[in-house]
Tab-separated table of N, CA, C and O in Angstrom:
chain	number	residue	atom	x	y	z
A	78	ASN	N	142.068	-66.052	136.182
A	78	ASN	CA	142.412	-64.526	136.834
A	78	ASN	C	141.544	-64.111	137.127
A	78	ASN	O	140.257	-63.609	136.064
A	79	PRO	N	141.009	-63.380	138.289
A	79	PRO	CA	139.737	-62.800	138.854
A	79	PRO	C	139.843	-61.394	137.816
A	79	PRO	O	138.669	-60.953	137.745
A	80	SER	N	140.576	-60.701	137.628
A	80	SER	CA	140.561	-59.320	137.410
A	80	SER	C	140.117	-59.244	135.563
A	80	SER	O	139.070	-58.884	135.285
A	81	VAL	N	140.413	-60.729	134.901
A	81	VAL	CA	139.782	-60.642	133.668
A	81	VAL	C	138.592	-60.833	133.800
A	81	VAL	O	137.471	-60.605	132.942
A	82	THR	N	138.112	-61.803	134.521
A	82	THR	CA	136.901	-62.385	134.616
A	82	THR	C	135.382	-61.246	134.866
A	82	THR	O	134.285	-61.027	134.519
A	83	SER	N	136.508	-60.497	135.972
A	83	SER	CA	135.685	-59.054	136.509
A	83	SER	C	135.391	-58.212	134.895
A	83	SER	O	134.228	-57.594	135.395
A	84	PHE	N	136.493	-57.926	134.570
A	84	PHE	CA	136.551	-57.105	133.412
A	84	PHE	C	135.261	-57.903	132.261
A	84	PHE	O	134.559	-57.246	132.155
A	85	TYR	N	135.183	-59.310	132.211
A	85	TYR	CA	133.974	-59.662	131.062
A	85	TYR	C	132.514	-59.309	131.901
A	85	TYR	O	131.999	-59.334	130.986
A	86	ILE	N	132.522	-59.468	132.867
A	86	ILE	CA	131.173	-59.594	133.565
A	86	ILE	C	130.841	-58.044	133.768
A	86	ILE	O	129.381	-57.764	133.704
A	87	GLY	N	131.540	-57.014	134.205
A	87	GLY	CA	131.578	-55.928	135.035
A	87	GLY	C	131.872	-54.627	133.874
A	87	GLY	O	130.963	-53.733	134.019
A	88	VAL	N	132.759	-54.824	133.228
A	88	VAL	CA	133.177	-53.289	132.462
A	88	VAL	C	132.961	-53.925	130.841
A	88	VAL	O	132.278	-52.523	130.513
A	89	ALA	N	133.159	-54.794	130.506
A	89	ALA	CA	132.995	-54.928	129.012
A	89	ALA	C	131.398	-55.005	128.514
A	89	ALA	O	131.392	-53.875	127.645
A	90	PRO	N	130.738	-55.103	129.377
A	90	PRO	CA	129.278	-54.897	128.686
A	90	PRO	C	129.140	-53.521	129.130
A	90	PRO	O	127.754	-52.958	128.168
A	91	THR	N	129.211	-52.334	129.051
A	91	THR	CA	128.689	-51.395	129.225
A	91	THR	C	129.457	-50.238	128.181
A	91	THR	O	128.781	-49.280	127.946
A	92	PHE	N	130.578	-50.951	127.304
A	92	PHE	CA	130.883	-50.662	126.329
A	92	PHE	C	129.580	-51.043	125.111
A	92	PHE	O	129.813	-50.564	123.867
A	93	VAL	N	128.860	-51.950	125.154
A	93	VAL	CA	127.902	-52.169	123.858
A	93	VAL	C	126.355	-51.380	124.389
A	93	VAL	O	126.371	-51.547	125.567
A	94	PRO	N	125.895	-50.740	123.921
A	94	PRO	CA	124.695	-50.184	123.835
A	94	PRO	C	123.594	-51.111	124.578
A	94	PRO	O	123.270	-52.222	124.147
A	95	SER	N	122.661	-50.618	125.247
A	95	SER	CA	121.765	-51.494	125.759
A	95	SER	C	120.795	-51.692	124.739
A	95	SER	O	120.468	-50.993	124.040
A	96	GLY	N	120.325	-52.973	124.218
A	96	GLY	CA	119.570	-53.682	124.089
A	96	GLY	C	119.704	-54.114	122.477
A	96	GLY	O	119.332	-54.501	121.705
A	97	ALA	N	121.551	-53.981	122.295
A	97	ALA	CA	122.417	-54.488	121.462
A	97	ALA	C	122.263	-56.565	121.448
A	97	ALA	O	121.705	-56.424	122.446
A	98	PRO	N	122.156	-56.460	120.367
A	98	PRO	CA	122.244	-58.029	120.198
A	98	PRO	C	123.590	-58.655	120.904
A	98	PRO	O	124.250	-58.431	121.039
A	99	TRP	N	123.485	-59.927	121.331
A	99	TRP	CA	124.571	-61.058	122.161
A	99	TRP	C	125.709	-60.792	121.452
A	99	TRP	O	126.637	-61.059	121.934
A	100	THR	N	125.069	-61.089	119.962
A	100	THR	CA	126.454	-60.839	118.859
A	100	THR	C	127.871	-59.464	118.904
A	100	THR	O	128.635	-59.870	118.649
A	101	ALA	N	127.072	-58.590	119.767
A	101	ALA	CA	127.696	-57.360	119.683
A	101	ALA	C	128.729	-57.885	120.838
A	101	ALA	O	129.915	-56.939	120.784
A	102	LEU	N	128.416	-58.070	121.793
A	102	LEU	CA	128.943	-58.538	122.904
A	102	LEU	C	130.355	-59.552	122.908
A	102	LEU	O	131.526	-59.427	122.879
A	103	ALA	N	129.574	-60.439	122.003
A	103	ALA	CA	130.486	-61.352	121.534
A	103	ALA	C	131.613	-61.200	120.536
A	103	ALA	O	132.912	-61.493	120.773
A	104	PHE	N	131.327	-59.918	119.930
A	104	PHE	CA	132.413	-59.866	118.700
A	104	PHE	C	133.371	-58.937	119.347
A	104	PHE	O	134.546	-58.725	119.141
A	105	LEU	N	133.117	-58.276	120.743
A	105	LEU	CA	133.806	-57.531	121.387
A	105	LEU	C	135.071	-58.162	122.387
A	105	LEU	O	136.121	-57.867	122.109
A	106	TYR	N	134.310	-58.959	122.721
A	106	TYR	CA	134.840	-60.396	123.434
A	106	TYR	C	136.156	-60.854	122.161
A	106	TYR	O	137.534	-61.245	123.088
A	107	ALA	N	135.512	-61.392	121.329
A	107	ALA	CA	136.530	-61.672	120.265
A	107	ALA	C	137.451	-60.542	120.003
A	107	ALA	O	138.503	-61.511	119.472
A	108	ALA	N	137.021	-60.013	119.802
A	108	ALA	CA	138.451	-58.780	119.392
A	108	ALA	C	139.328	-58.872	120.553
A	108	ALA	O	140.520	-58.351	120.144
A	109	HIS	N	138.553	-58.231	121.822
A	109	HIS	CA	139.822	-58.595	122.864
A	109	HIS	C	140.355	-59.937	123.160
A	109	HIS	O	142.271	-59.629	123.077
A	110	ILE	N	140.435	-60.700	122.483
A	110	ILE	CA	140.753	-62.093	123.085
A	110	ILE	C	141.819	-62.468	121.614
A	110	ILE	O	143.148	-62.636	122.116
A	111	SER	N	141.584	-62.088	120.611
A	111	SER	CA	142.439	-61.610	119.553
A	111	SER	C	143.656	-60.455	119.787
A	111	SER	O	144.759	-61.149	119.782
A	112	ILE	N	143.407	-59.229	119.733
A	112	ILE	CA	144.160	-58.949	120.200
A	112	ILE	C	144.764	-59.073	121.597
A	112	ILE	O	146.435	-58.711	121.272
A	113	ALA	N	144.623	-59.615	122.179
A	113	ALA	CA	145.538	-60.300	123.290
A	113	ALA	C	146.430	-61.285	123.076
A	113	ALA	O	147.422	-61.279	123.386
A	114	PHE	N	145.887	-62.196	121.955
A	114	PHE	CA	146.579	-63.047	121.321
A	114	PHE	C	147.642	-62.878	120.769
A	114	PHE	O	149.305	-63.260	121.232
A	115	SER	N	147.605	-61.769	120.057
A	115	SER	CA	148.390	-61.044	119.112
A	115	SER	C	149.810	-60.736	119.767
A	115	SER	O	150.943	-60.564	119.566
A	116	CYS	N	149.491	-59.950	121.359
A	116	CYS	CA	150.390	-59.555	121.747
A	116	CYS	C	151.382	-60.469	122.366
A	116	CYS	O	152.400	-60.107	122.756
A	117	HIS	N	150.385	-61.728	122.769
A	117	HIS	CA	151.421	-62.521	123.661
A	117	HIS	C	152.585	-63.143	122.563
A	117	HIS	O	153.849	-63.573	123.051
A	118	VAL	N	151.975	-63.444	121.290
A	118	VAL	CA	152.724	-64.122	120.148
A	118	VAL	C	153.639	-63.319	120.227
A	118	VAL	O	155.040	-63.451	119.743
A	119	PHE	N	153.671	-62.050	119.503
A	119	PHE	CA	154.833	-60.642	119.463
A	119	PHE	C	155.843	-60.920	120.739
A	119	PHE	O	157.474	-61.096	120.876
A	120	TRP	N	155.121	-60.618	122.147
A	120	TRP	CA	156.264	-60.305	123.045
A	120	TRP	C	157.268	-61.909	123.054
A	120	TRP	O	158.163	-62.048	122.811
A	121	SER	N	156.394	-63.023	122.817
A	121	SER	CA	157.232	-64.551	122.979
A	121	SER	C	158.068	-64.743	121.839
A	121	SER	O	159.440	-65.279	122.035
A	122	SER	N	157.660	-63.908	120.867
A	122	SER	CA	158.928	-64.178	119.512
A	122	SER	C	159.874	-63.598	119.610
A	122	SER	O	160.892	-63.749	119.363
A	123	LEU	N	160.017	-62.279	120.133
A	123	LEU	CA	160.918	-60.988	120.474
A	123	LEU	C	161.476	-62.097	121.718
A	123	LEU	O	162.678	-61.790	121.112
A	124	PHE	N	161.155	-62.453	122.159
A	124	PHE	CA	162.058	-63.029	123.884
A	124	PHE	C	162.611	-64.161	123.253
A	124	PHE	O	163.820	-64.434	123.580
A	125	HIS	N	161.876	-65.169	122.497
A	125	HIS	CA	162.452	-65.925	121.721
A	125	HIS	C	163.673	-65.875	120.900
A	125	HIS	O	164.635	-66.262	120.720
A	126	GLN	N	163.662	-64.662	119.838
A	126	GLN	CA	164.730	-64.078	119.375
A	126	GLN	C	166.136	-63.954	119.982
A	126	GLN	O	166.939	-63.825	119.591
A	127	ALA	N	165.481	-63.080	121.147
A	127	ALA	CA	166.341	-62.121	122.151
A	127	ALA	C	167.182	-63.134	123.459
A	127	ALA	O	167.891	-62.793	124.228
A	128	ARG	N	167.145	-64.289	122.778
A	128	ARG	CA	167.918	-65.298	124.176
A	128	ARG	C	169.166	-65.424	124.343
A	128	ARG	O	169.435	-65.989	125.015
A	129	TRP	N	170.085	-64.994	123.032
A	129	TRP	CA	171.130	-64.802	123.452
A	129	TRP	C	172.092	-64.005	124.293
A	129	TRP	O	172.667	-64.024	125.076
A	130	LEU	N	170.787	-63.077	124.729
A	130	LEU	CA	170.995	-62.308	125.478
A	130	LEU	C	171.518	-62.730	127.173
A	130	LEU	O	171.936	-62.272	128.181
A	131	PHE	N	170.855	-64.002	127.101
A	131	PHE	CA	170.690	-64.377	128.657
A	131	PHE	C	171.195	-65.680	128.679
A	131	PHE	O	171.380	-66.453	129.623
A	132	THR	N	171.921	-65.867	127.807
A	132	THR	CA	172.449	-67.696	127.567
A	132	THR	C	174.105	-67.374	127.698
A	132	THR	O	174.450	-68.752	128.605
A	133	GLY	N	174.881	-66.446	127.079
A	133	GLY	CA	176.137	-66.492	127.216
A	133	GLY	C	176.743	-65.939	128.547
A	133	GLY	O	176.069	-65.032	129.240
A	134	GLU	N	177.923	-66.106	129.281
A	134	GLU	CA	178.300	-65.628	130.411
A	134	GLU	C	178.691	-64.454	130.420
A	134	GLU	O	178.401	-63.815	131.616
A	135	ARG	N	178.989	-63.602	129.195
A	135	ARG	CA	179.957	-62.322	129.647
A	135	ARG	C	178.153	-61.277	129.755
A	135	ARG	O	178.228	-60.492	130.236
A	136	PRO	N	177.243	-61.614	128.322
A	136	PRO	CA	175.965	-60.807	128.528
A	136	PRO	C	175.205	-61.250	129.834
A	136	PRO	O	174.446	-60.047	130.701
A	137	ARG	N	175.703	-62.332	130.545
A	137	ARG	CA	174.487	-62.314	132.055
A	137	ARG	C	175.485	-61.477	132.873
A	137	ARG	O	174.680	-61.236	133.892
A	138	ARG	N	176.729	-61.544	132.803
A	138	ARG	CA	177.128	-61.047	133.945
A	138	ARG	C	177.255	-59.632	134.224
A	138	ARG	O	176.807	-58.582	134.586
A	139	TRP	N	177.232	-59.016	132.357
A	139	TRP	CA	176.777	-57.684	132.332
A	139	TRP	C	175.118	-57.210	132.999
A	139	TRP	O	175.178	-56.181	133.429
A	140	LEU	N	174.090	-58.064	132.491
A	140	LEU	CA	173.434	-57.514	132.985
A	140	LEU	C	173.147	-57.778	134.530
A	140	LEU	O	172.251	-57.243	134.943
A	141	ASP	N	173.364	-58.951	135.074
A	141	ASP	CA	173.355	-59.246	136.713
A	141	ASP	C	174.055	-57.600	137.744
A	141	ASP	O	173.612	-56.981	138.537
A	142	GLY	N	174.931	-56.998	136.676
A	142	GLY	CA	176.060	-55.742	136.985
A	142	GLY	C	174.918	-55.089	136.959
A	142	GLY	O	174.794	-54.179	137.829
A	143	ALA	N	174.459	-54.282	136.009
A	143	ALA	CA	173.201	-53.601	135.552
A	143	ALA	C	171.990	-53.688	136.344
A	143	ALA	O	171.628	-52.777	136.840
A	144	ILE	N	171.360	-54.772	136.737
A	144	ILE	CA	170.153	-54.866	137.828
A	144	ILE	C	170.761	-54.558	139.080
A	144	ILE	O	169.848	-53.648	139.747
A	145	GLY	N	172.120	-55.008	139.426
A	145	GLY	CA	172.528	-54.567	140.395
A	145	GLY	C	172.608	-53.303	140.801
A	145	GLY	O	172.247	-52.829	141.869
A	146	VAL	N	173.182	-52.484	139.977
A	146	VAL	CA	173.400	-51.032	140.267
A	146	VAL	C	171.979	-50.629	139.960
A	146	VAL	O	171.474	-49.300	141.092
A	147	ILE	N	170.961	-50.732	139.457
A	147	ILE	CA	169.793	-50.617	139.289
A	147	ILE	C	168.752	-50.385	140.251
A	147	ILE	O	168.407	-49.732	141.335
A	148	LEU	N	169.022	-51.799	141.563
A	148	LEU	CA	168.607	-51.917	142.416
A	148	LEU	C	169.335	-50.984	143.771
A	148	LEU	O	168.757	-50.729	144.794
A	149	LEU	N	170.610	-50.799	143.972
A	149	LEU	CA	171.297	-50.158	144.597
A	149	LEU	C	170.862	-48.530	144.744
A	149	LEU	O	171.100	-48.186	145.443
A	150	TRP	N	170.646	-47.977	143.222
A	150	TRP	CA	169.982	-46.562	142.858
A	150	TRP	C	168.287	-46.758	143.657
A	150	TRP	O	168.550	-45.849	144.231
A	151	LEU	N	167.933	-47.627	143.446
A	151	LEU	CA	166.477	-47.707	144.292
A	151	LEU	C	166.522	-47.757	145.728
A	151	LEU	O	165.708	-47.184	146.225
A	152	ALA	N	167.515	-48.475	146.100
A	152	ALA	CA	167.368	-48.629	147.276
A	152	ALA	C	167.916	-47.309	148.396
A	152	ALA	O	167.345	-46.967	149.324
A	153	TRP	N	168.750	-46.298	147.357
A	153	TRP	CA	169.269	-45.422	147.837
A	153	TRP	C	168.475	-44.252	148.118
A	153	TRP	O	168.403	-43.468	148.936
A	154	ARG	N	167.499	-44.060	146.835
A	154	ARG	CA	166.282	-43.153	146.679
A	154	ARG	C	165.448	-43.608	147.774
A	154	ARG	O	164.777	-42.860	148.466
A	155	ILE	N	164.869	-44.892	147.991
A	155	ILE	CA	163.957	-45.250	149.395
A	155	ILE	C	164.854	-44.800	150.395
A	155	ILE	O	164.023	-43.957	151.081
A	156	TRP	N	165.987	-44.903	150.936
A	156	TRP	CA	166.374	-44.543	152.046
A	156	TRP	C	166.598	-43.302	152.234
A	156	TRP	O	166.090	-42.862	153.596
A	157	HIS	N	166.686	-42.663	151.399
A	157	HIS	CA	166.772	-41.458	151.321
A	157	HIS	C	165.391	-40.011	151.756
A	157	HIS	O	165.264	-39.017	151.587
A	158	ARG	N	164.214	-41.295	151.379
A	158	ARG	CA	162.721	-40.143	151.220
A	158	ARG	C	162.408	-41.048	152.351
A	158	ARG	O	161.612	-39.839	153.128
A	159	ILE	N	162.531	-41.615	153.325
A	159	ILE	CA	162.369	-42.009	154.887
A	159	ILE	C	162.781	-40.317	155.792
A	159	ILE	O	163.718	-40.185	155.794
């Protein structure tokens, strides 16, 4: 992903004082990667536990209806903005 590479090369080094040892930047990278990994594990565990919402016929029909209503509302707003 180019945006992550750009962040690690261009933005992250600005958070470390000039002249700091390379270990300071390595610690910053390790902290960022650890936090991101923890968030991904949390979300995947949450959605794994909530998979029953998407597997049954009744919840799926309700979800399709709710999404349809939301999309119609969004189309109405866009139409009236033009």
